[in-house]
CSV table of C-alpha atoms and ligand atoms in Angstrom, one decimal:
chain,number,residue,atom,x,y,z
B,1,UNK,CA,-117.1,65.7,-11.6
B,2,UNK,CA,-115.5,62.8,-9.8
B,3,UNK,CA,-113.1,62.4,-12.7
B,4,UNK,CA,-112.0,66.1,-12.6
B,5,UNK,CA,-111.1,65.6,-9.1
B,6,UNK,CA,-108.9,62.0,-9.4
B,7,UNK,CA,-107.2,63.6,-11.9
B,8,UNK,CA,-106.2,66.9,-9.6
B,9,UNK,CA,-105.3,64.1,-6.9
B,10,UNK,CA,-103.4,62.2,-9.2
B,11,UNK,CA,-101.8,64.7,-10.7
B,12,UNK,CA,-99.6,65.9,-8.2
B,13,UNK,CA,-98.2,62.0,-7.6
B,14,UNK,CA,-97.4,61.2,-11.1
B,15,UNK,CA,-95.2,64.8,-10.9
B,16,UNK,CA,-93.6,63.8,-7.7
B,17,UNK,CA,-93.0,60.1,-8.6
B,18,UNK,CA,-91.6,60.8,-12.3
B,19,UNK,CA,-89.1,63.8,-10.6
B,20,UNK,CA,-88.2,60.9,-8.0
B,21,UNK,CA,-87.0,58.5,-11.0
B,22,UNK,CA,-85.3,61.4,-12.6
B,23,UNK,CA,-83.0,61.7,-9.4
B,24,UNK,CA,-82.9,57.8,-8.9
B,25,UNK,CA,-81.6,57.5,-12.4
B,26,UNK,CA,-78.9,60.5,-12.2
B,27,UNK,CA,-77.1,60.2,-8.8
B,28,UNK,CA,-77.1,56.6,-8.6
B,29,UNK,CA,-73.9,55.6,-9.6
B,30,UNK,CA,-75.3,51.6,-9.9
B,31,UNK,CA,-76.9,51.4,-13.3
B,32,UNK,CA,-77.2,48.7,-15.4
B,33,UNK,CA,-78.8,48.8,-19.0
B,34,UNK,CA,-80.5,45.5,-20.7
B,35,UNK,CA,-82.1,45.2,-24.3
B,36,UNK,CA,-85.2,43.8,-23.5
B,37,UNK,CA,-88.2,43.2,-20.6
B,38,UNK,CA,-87.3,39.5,-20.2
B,39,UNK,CA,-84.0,40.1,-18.8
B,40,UNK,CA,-85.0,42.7,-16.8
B,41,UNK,CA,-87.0,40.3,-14.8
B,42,UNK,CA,-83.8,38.0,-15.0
B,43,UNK,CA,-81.1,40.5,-13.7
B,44,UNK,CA,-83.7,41.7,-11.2
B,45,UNK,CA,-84.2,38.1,-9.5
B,46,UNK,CA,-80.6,38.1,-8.8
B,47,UNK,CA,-79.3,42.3,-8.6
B,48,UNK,CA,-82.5,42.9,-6.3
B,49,UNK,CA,-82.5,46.9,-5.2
B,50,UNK,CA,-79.0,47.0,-6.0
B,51,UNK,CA,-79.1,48.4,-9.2
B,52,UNK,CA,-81.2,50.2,-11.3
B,53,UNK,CA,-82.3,48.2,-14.3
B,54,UNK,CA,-82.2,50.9,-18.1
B,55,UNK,CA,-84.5,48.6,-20.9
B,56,UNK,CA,-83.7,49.6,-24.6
B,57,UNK,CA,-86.8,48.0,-26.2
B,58,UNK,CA,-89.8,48.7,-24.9
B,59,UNK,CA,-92.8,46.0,-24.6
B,60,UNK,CA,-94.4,46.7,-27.6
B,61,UNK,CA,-90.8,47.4,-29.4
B,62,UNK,CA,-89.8,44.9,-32.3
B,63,UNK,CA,-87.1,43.3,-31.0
B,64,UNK,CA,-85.2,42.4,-34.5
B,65,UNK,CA,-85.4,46.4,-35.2
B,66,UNK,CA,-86.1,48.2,-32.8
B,67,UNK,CA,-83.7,51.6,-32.3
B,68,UNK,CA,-83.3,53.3,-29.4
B,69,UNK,CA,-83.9,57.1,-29.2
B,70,UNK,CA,-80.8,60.1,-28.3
B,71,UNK,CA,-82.8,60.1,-25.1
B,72,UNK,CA,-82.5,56.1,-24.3
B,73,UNK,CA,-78.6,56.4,-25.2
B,74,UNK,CA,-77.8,59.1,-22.7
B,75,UNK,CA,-79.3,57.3,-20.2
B,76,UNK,CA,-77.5,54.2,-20.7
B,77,UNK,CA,-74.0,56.0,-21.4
B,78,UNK,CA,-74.5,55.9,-17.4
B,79,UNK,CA,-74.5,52.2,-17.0
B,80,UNK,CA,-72.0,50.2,-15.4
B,81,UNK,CA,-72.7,47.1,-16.9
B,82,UNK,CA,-74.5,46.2,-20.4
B,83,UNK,CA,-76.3,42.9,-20.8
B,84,UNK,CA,-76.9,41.7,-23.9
B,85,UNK,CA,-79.1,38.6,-25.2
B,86,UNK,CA,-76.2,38.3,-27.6
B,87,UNK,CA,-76.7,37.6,-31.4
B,88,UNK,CA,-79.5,40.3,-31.7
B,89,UNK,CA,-78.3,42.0,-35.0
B,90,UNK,CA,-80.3,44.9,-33.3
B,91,UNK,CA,-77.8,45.2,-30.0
B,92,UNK,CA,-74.8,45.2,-32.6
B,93,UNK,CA,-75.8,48.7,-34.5
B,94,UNK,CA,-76.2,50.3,-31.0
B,95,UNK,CA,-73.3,48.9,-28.8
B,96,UNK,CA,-70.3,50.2,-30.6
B,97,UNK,CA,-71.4,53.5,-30.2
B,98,UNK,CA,-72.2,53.0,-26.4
B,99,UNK,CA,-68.6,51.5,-25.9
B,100,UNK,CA,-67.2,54.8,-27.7
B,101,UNK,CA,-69.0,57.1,-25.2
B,102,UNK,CA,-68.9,54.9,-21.9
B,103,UNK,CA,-65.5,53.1,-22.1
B,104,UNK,CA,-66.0,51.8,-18.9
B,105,UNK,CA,-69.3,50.2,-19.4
B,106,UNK,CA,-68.8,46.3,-19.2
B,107,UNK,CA,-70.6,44.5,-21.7
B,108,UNK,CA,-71.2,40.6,-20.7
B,109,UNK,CA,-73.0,38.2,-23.5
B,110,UNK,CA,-75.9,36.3,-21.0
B,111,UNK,CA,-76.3,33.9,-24.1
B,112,UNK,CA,-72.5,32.7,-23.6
B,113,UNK,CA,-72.1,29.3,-22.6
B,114,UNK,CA,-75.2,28.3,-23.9
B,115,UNK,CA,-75.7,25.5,-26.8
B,116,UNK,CA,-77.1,27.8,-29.5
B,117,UNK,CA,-79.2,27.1,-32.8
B,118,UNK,CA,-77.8,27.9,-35.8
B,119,UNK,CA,-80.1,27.8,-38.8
B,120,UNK,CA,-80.1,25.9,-41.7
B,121,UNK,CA,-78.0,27.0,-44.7
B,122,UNK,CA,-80.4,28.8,-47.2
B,123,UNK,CA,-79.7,29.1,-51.4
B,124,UNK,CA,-80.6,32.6,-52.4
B,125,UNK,CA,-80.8,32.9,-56.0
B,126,UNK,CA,-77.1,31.5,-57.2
B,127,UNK,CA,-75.6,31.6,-54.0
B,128,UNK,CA,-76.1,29.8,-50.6
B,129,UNK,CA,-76.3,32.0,-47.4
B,130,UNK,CA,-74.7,30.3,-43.8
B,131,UNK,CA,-77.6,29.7,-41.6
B,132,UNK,CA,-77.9,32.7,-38.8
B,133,UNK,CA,-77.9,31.8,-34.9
B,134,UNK,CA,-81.0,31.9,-33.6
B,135,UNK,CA,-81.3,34.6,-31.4
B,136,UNK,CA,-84.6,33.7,-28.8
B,137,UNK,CA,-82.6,32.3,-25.9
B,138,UNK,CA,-84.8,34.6,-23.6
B,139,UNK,CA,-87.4,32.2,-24.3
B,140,UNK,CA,-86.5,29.0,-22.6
B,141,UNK,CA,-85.9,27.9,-19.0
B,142,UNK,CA,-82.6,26.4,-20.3
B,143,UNK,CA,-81.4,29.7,-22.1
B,144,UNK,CA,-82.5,31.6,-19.1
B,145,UNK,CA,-80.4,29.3,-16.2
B,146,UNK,CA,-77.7,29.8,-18.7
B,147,UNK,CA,-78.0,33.8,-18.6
B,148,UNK,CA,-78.7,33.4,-14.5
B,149,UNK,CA,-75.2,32.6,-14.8
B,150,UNK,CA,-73.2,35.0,-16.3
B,151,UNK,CA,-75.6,37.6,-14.3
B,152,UNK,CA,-74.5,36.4,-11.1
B,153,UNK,CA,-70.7,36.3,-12.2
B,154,UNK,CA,-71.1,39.7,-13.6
B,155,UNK,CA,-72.7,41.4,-10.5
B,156,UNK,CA,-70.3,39.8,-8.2
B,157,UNK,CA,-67.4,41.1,-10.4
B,158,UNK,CA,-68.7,44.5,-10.7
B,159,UNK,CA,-69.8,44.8,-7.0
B,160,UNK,CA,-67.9,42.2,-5.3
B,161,UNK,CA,-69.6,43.9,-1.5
B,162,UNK,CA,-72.9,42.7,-2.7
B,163,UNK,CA,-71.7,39.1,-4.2
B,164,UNK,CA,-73.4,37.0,-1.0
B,165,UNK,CA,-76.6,38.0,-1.4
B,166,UNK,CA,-76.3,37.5,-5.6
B,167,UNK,CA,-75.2,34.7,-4.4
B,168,UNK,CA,-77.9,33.5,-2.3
B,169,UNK,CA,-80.9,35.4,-5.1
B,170,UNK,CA,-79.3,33.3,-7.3
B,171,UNK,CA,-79.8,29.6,-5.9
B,172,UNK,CA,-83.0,30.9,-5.1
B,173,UNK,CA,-84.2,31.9,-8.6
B,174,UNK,CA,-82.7,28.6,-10.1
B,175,UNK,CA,-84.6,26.5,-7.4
B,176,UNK,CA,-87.7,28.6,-9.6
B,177,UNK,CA,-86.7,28.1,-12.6
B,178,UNK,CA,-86.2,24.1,-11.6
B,179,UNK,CA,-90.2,24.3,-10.6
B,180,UNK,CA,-91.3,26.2,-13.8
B,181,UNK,CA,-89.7,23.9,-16.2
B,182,UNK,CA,-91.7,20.8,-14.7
B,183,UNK,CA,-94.9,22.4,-14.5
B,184,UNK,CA,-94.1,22.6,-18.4
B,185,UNK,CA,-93.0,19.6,-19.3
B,186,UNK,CA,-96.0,18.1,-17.6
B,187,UNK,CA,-98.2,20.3,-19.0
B,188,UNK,CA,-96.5,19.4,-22.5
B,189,UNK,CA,-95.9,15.6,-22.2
B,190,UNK,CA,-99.7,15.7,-21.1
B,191,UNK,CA,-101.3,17.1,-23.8
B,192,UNK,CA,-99.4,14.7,-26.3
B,193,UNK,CA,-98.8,17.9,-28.3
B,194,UNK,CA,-95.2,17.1,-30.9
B,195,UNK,CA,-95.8,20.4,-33.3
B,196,UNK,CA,-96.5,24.1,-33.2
B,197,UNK,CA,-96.5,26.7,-36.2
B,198,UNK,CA,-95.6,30.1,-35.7
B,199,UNK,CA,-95.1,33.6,-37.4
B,200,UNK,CA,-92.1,34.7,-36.2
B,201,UNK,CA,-89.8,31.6,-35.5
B,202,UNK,CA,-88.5,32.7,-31.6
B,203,UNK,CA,-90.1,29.2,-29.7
B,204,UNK,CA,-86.6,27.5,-31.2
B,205,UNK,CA,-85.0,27.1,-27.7
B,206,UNK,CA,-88.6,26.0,-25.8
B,207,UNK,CA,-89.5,23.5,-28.6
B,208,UNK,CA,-85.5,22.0,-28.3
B,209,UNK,CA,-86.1,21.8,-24.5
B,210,UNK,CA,-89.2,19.8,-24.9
B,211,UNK,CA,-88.8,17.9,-27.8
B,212,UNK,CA,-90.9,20.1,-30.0
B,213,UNK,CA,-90.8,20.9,-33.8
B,214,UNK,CA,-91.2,24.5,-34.9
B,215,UNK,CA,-92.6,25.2,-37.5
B,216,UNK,CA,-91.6,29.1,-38.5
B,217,UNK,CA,-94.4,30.9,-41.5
B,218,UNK,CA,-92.2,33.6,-41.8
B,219,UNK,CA,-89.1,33.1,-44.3
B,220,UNK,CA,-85.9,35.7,-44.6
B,221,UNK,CA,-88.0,38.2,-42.4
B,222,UNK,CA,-90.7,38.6,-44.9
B,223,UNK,CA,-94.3,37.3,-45.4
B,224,UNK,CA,-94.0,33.8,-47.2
B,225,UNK,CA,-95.3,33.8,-51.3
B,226,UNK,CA,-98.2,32.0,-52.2
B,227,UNK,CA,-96.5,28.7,-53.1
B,228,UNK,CA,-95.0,28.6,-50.0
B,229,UNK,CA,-98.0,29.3,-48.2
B,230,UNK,CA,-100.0,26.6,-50.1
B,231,UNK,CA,-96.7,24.4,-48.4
B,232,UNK,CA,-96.8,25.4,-45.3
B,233,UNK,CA,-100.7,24.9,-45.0
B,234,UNK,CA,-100.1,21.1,-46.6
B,235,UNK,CA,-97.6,20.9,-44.1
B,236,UNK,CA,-100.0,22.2,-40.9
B,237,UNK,CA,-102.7,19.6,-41.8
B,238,UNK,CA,-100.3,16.6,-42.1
B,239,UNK,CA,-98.6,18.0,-39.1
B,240,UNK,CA,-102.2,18.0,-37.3
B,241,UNK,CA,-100.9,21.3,-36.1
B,242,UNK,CA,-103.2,23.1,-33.5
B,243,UNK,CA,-101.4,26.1,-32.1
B,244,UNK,CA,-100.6,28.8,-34.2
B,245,UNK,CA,-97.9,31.7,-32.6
B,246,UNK,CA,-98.3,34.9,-33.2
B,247,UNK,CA,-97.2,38.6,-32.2
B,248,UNK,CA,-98.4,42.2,-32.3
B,249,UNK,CA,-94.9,43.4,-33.4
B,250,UNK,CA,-94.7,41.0,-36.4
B,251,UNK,CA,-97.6,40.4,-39.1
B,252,UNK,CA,-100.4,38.1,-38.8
B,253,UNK,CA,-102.1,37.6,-41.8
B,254,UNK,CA,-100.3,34.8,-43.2
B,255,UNK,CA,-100.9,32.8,-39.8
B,256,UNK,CA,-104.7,33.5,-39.7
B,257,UNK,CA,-105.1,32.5,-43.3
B,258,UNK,CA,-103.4,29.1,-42.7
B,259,UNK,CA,-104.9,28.8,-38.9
B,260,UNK,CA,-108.4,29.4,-40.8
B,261,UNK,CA,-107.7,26.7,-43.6
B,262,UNK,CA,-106.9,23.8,-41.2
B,263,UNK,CA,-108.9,25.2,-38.0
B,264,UNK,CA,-106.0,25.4,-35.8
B,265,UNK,CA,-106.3,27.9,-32.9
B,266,UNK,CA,-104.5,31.4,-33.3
B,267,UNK,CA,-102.2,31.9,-29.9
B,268,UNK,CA,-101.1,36.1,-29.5
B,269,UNK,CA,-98.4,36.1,-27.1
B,270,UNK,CA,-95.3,39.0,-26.5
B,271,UNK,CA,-92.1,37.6,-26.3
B,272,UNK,CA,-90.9,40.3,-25.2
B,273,UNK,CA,-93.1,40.7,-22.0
B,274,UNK,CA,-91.8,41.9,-18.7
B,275,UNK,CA,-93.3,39.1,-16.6
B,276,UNK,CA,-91.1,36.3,-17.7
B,277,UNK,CA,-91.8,33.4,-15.9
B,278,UNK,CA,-95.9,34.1,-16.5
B,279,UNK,CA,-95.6,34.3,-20.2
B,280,UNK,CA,-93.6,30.9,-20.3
B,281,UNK,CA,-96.2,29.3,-18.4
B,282,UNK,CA,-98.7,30.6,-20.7
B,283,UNK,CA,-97.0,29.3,-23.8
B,284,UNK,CA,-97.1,25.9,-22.7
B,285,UNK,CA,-100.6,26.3,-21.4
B,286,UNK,CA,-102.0,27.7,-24.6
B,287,UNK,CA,-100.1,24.9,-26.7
B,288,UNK,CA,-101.1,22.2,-24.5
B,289,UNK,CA,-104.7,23.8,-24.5
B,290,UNK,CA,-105.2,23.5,-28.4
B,291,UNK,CA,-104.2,20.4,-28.9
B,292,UNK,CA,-106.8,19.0,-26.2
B,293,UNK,CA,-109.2,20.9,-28.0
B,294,UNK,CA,-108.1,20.0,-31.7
H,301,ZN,ZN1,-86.8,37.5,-33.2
């Protein structure tokens, strides 16, 4: 009974509140679009209420192939501005089309100006393939004072009344990003922990900014073959690995056989989760955790 009456209660508010958005999205001429969570949290340390913030990828979305819906693309036809991580082969296949239908959209690459990781050089079959860039600059405090930049050059160029107080949002959010990053390198240095495995190689940037190897399972994109597997788990127990990464958007059973085999702890984290700053803090905690317990 008390259920069928919260949901009559609540009923009415969800309507109301989802009608509200509709209108919010609509008239407001401010609209910015982003491709994933993290830099929604970014863009909205600095824009504030000044804009309304359009995410492609949702949480749970893969973000190496995700594709948005007819539905998504409308909505951000109406941006004014497009933020891209930058070398996400995803955001590629979706933002010539956008440029077509919303020619006055600018596009700004947050990753530009940043020192970026390209991979290794890879023989495939008779031929050698150039090493990609890696794409995960989301996941560092470096990469993200980096896109804290061009954000606040962007906003100020695009809305040049409002540039002050990005101004001011800015110094504010680097001062927290200044914090952040100490509380991690203490929690790293601490723990004496040099190594980490994981799944789906996107720690490249935090393990460069705190003198970390990664140690990536997965190879081209695809689930490694049993001789590399029997490597990589050689590799974990020489390593002393103790952390092992791993997502719900990629696979995991590779990483829980080898974390098994050398009885290394199995970390779940999103790197794609809205609440930024948390989940960094959480890496480092987790990592720093497993090797104290190894
Ligand atoms: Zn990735």
């Amino acid at each position: 009974m008390l259920r069928k009456i919260l949901f009559f209660s609540i009923l009415p508010v969800i309507l109301f509140s989802s009608c509200t958005q509709q209108t919010i999205t609509n008239n407001n001429s401010k609209v910015l679009t982003v491709t994933i969570l993290p830099q929604k949290y970014v863009v909205s340390q600095i824009a504030g209420d000044k804009f309304h913030i359009n995410v492609l990828i949702p949480e749970e979305g893969n973000h190496e192939t995700y594709e948005p819906t007819a539905q998504q693309m409308i909505e951000t036809s109406k941006s004014a501005i497009y933020f891209k991580v930058g070398h996400l082969s995803v955001e590629e296949s979706w933002l010539s089309k956008l440029a077509e239908s919303n020619p006055k959209m600018k596009i700004y690459n947050t990753a530009e100006g940043f020192e970026l990781i390209e991979g290794a050089p890879h023989v495939h079959g008779d031929h050698v393939h150039a090493g990609g860039i890696d794409p995960h600059t989301w996941l560092s405090v470096s990469g993200v004072r980096v896109q804290a930049g061009v954000i606040l050059k962007a906003l100020s160029e695009v809305d040049p009344e409002n540039a002050a107080y990005y101004q001011s949002n800015h110094a504010s959010f680097l001062a927290s990003l200044d914090s952040l990053d100490t509380r991690i390198r203490k929690l790293i240095s601490s723990s004496g922990v040099t190594s980490f495995m994981i799944y789906h190689p996107s720690l490249g940037y935090f393990a460069r900014d705190y003198q970390l190897e990664q140690i990536a399972i997965e190879q081209d994109g695809k689930e490694p073959s049993p001789a590399a597997m029997k490597e990589l788990t050689d590799l974990a127990s020489d390593k002393k690995i103790s952390a092992i990464f791993i997502s719900s958007q990629f696979s995991k059973q590779s990483a829980l056989t080898i974390a098994d085999q050398i009885n290394a702890k199995v970390v779940e984290f999103n790197p794609s989760s809205a609440d930024w700053s948390n989940n960094m803090l959480q890496i480092a905690r987790k990592l720093a955790d497993s090797k104290s317990q190894k």
